[in-house]
PDB file of C-alpha atoms in Angstrom:
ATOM      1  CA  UNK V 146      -1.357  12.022  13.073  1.00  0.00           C
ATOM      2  CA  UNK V 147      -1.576  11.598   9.542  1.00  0.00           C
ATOM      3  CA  UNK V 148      -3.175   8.188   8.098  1.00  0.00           C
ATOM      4  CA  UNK V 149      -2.476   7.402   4.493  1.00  0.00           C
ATOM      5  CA  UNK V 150      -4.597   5.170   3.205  1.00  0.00           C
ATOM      6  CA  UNK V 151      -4.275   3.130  -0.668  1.00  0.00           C
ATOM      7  CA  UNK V 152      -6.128   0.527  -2.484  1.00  0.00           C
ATOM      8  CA  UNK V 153      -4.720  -1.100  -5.524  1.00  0.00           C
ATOM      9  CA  UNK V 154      -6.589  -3.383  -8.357  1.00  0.00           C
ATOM     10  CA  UNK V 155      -4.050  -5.705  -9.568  1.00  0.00           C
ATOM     11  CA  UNK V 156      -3.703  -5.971 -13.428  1.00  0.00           C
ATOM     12  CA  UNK V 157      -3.674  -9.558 -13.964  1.00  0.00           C
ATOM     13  CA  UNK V 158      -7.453 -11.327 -14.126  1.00  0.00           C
ATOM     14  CA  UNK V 159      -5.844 -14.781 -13.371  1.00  0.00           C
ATOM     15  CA  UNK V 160      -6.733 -16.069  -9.822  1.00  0.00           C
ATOM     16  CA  UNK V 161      -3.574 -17.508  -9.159  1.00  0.00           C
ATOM     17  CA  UNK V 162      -1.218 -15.161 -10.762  1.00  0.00           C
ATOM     18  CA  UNK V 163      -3.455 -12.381  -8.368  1.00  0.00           C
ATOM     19  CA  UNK V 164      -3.139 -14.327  -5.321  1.00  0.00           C
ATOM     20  CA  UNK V 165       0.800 -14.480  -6.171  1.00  0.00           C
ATOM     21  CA  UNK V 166       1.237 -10.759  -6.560  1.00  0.00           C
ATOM     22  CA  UNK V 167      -1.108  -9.484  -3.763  1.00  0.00           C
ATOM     23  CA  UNK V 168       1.624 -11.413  -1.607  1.00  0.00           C
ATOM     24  CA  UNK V 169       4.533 -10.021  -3.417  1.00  0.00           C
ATOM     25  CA  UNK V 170       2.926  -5.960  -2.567  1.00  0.00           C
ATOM     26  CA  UNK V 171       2.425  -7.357   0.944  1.00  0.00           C
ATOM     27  CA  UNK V 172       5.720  -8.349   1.276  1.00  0.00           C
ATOM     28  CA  UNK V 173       7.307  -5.406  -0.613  1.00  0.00           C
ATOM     29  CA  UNK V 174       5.179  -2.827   1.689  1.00  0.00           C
ATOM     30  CA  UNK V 175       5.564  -4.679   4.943  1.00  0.00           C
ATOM     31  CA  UNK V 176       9.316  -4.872   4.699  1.00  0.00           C
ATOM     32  CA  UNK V 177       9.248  -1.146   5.127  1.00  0.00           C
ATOM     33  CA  UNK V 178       8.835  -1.381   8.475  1.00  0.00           C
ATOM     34  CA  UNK V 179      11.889  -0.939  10.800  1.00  0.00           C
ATOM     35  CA  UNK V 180      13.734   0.218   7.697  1.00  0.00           C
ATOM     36  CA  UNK V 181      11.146   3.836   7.405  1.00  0.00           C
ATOM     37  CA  UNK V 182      11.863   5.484  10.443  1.00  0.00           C
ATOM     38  CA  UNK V 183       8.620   7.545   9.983  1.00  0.00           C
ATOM     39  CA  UNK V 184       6.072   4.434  10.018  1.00  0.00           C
ATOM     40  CA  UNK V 185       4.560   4.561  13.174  1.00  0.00           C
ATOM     41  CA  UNK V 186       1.930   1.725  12.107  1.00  0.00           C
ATOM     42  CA  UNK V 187       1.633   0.216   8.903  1.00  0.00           C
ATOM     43  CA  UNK V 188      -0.607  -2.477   7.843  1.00  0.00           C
ATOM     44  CA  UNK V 189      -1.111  -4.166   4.211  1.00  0.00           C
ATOM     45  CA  UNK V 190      -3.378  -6.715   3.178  1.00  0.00           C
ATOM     46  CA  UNK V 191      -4.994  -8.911   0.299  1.00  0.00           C
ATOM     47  CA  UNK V 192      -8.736  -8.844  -0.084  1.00  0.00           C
ATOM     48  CA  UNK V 193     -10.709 -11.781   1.169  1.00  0.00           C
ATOM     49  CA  UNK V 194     -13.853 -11.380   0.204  1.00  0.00           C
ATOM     50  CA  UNK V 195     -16.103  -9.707  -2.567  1.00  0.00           C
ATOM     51  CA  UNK V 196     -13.499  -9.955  -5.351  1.00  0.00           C
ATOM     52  CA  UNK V 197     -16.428  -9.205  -7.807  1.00  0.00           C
ATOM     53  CA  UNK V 198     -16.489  -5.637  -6.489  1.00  0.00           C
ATOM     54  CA  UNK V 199     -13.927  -4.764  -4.281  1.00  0.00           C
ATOM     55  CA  UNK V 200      -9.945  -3.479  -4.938  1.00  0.00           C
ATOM     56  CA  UNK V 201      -7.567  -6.193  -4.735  1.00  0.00           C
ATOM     57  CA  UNK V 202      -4.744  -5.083  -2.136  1.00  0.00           C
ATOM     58  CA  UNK V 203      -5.152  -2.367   0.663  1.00  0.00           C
ATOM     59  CA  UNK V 204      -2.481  -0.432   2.639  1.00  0.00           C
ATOM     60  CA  UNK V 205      -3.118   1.333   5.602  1.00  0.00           C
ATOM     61  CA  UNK V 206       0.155   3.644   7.226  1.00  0.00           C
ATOM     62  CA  UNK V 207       0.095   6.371  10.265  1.00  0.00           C
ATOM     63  CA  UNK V 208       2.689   8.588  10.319  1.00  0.00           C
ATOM     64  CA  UNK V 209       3.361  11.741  13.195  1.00  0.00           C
ATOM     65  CA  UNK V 210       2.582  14.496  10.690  1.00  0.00           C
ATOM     66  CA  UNK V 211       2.885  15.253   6.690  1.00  0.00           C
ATOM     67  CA  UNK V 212       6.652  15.756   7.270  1.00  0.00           C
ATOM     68  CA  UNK V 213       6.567  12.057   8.061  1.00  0.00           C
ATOM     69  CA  UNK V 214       4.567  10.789   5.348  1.00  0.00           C
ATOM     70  CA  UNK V 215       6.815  13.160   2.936  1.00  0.00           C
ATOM     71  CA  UNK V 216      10.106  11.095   4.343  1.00  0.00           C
ATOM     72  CA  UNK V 217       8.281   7.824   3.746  1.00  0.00           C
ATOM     73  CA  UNK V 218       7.238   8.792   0.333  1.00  0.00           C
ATOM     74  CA  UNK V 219      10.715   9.961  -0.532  1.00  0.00           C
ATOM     75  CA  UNK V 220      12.869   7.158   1.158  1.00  0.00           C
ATOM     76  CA  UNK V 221      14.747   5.133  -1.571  1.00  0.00           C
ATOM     77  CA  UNK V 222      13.529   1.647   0.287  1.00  0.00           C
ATOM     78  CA  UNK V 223       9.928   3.319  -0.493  1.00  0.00           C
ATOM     79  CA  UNK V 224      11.087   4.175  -3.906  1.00  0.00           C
ATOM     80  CA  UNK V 225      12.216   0.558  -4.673  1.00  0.00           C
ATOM     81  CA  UNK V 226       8.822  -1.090  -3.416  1.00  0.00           C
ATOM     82  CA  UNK V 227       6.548   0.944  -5.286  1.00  0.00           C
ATOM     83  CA  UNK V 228       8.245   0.361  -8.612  1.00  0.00           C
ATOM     84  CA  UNK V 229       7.415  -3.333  -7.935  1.00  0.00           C
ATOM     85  CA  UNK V 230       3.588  -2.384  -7.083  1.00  0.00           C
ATOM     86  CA  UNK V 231       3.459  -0.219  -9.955  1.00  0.00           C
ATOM     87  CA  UNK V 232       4.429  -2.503 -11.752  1.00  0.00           C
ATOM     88  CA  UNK V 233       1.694  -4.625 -10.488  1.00  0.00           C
ATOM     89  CA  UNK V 234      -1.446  -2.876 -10.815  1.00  0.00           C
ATOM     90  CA  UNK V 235      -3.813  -1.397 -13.121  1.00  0.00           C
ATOM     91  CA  UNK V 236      -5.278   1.500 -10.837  1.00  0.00           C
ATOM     92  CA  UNK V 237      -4.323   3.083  -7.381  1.00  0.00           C
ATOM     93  CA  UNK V 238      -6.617   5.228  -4.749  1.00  0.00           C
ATOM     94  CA  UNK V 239      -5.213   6.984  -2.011  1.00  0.00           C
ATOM     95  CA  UNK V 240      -6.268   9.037   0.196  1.00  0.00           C
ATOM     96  CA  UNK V 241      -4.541  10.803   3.255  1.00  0.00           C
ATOM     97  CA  UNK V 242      -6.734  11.891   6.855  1.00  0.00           C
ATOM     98  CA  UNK V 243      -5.636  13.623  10.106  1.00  0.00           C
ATOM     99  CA  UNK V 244      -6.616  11.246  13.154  1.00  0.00           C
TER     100      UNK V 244
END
């Protein structure tokens, strides 16, 4: 199993307007599920605590093998939401594990 694993810092500074968009990537990302065939588990999420020093939104996806992760990457509903995070944030880590 392959888990793929990305952080984002948002580019606004602005408490609310951060608040607002960490929803808006949560709801972009989450949607994905039942529409990827490939997700086996996905999971995405705001940070609640330590804003001072830790990234701002976190995603979290397990997928059968790279093949998988490759068809999630490519998928045009994919495509779609991460035009809206990039659009979004300022930097992106990733980083992908076997479990």
């Amino acid at each position: 199993m392959i888990r793929h694993v990305v952080a984002w810092k948002l580019a606004t500074t602005d408490p609310a307007q951060k608040e607002a968009d960490a929803a808006r990537i949560v709801a972009e990302l989450t949607a994905l599920v039942g529409v990827v065939d490939s997700i086996r588990s996905l999971q995405v999420g705001a940070n609640m605590a330590y804003a001072d020093r830790n990234w701002d939104v976190v995603l979290v996806g397990d997928f059968d093998d790279l093949a998988g992760l490759e068809a999630y990457q490519e998928h045009p509903s994919h495509v779609a939401a991460a035009a809206v995070v990039r659009s979004l944030v300022a930097e992106r880590a990733s980083v992908d594990i076997e479990v």
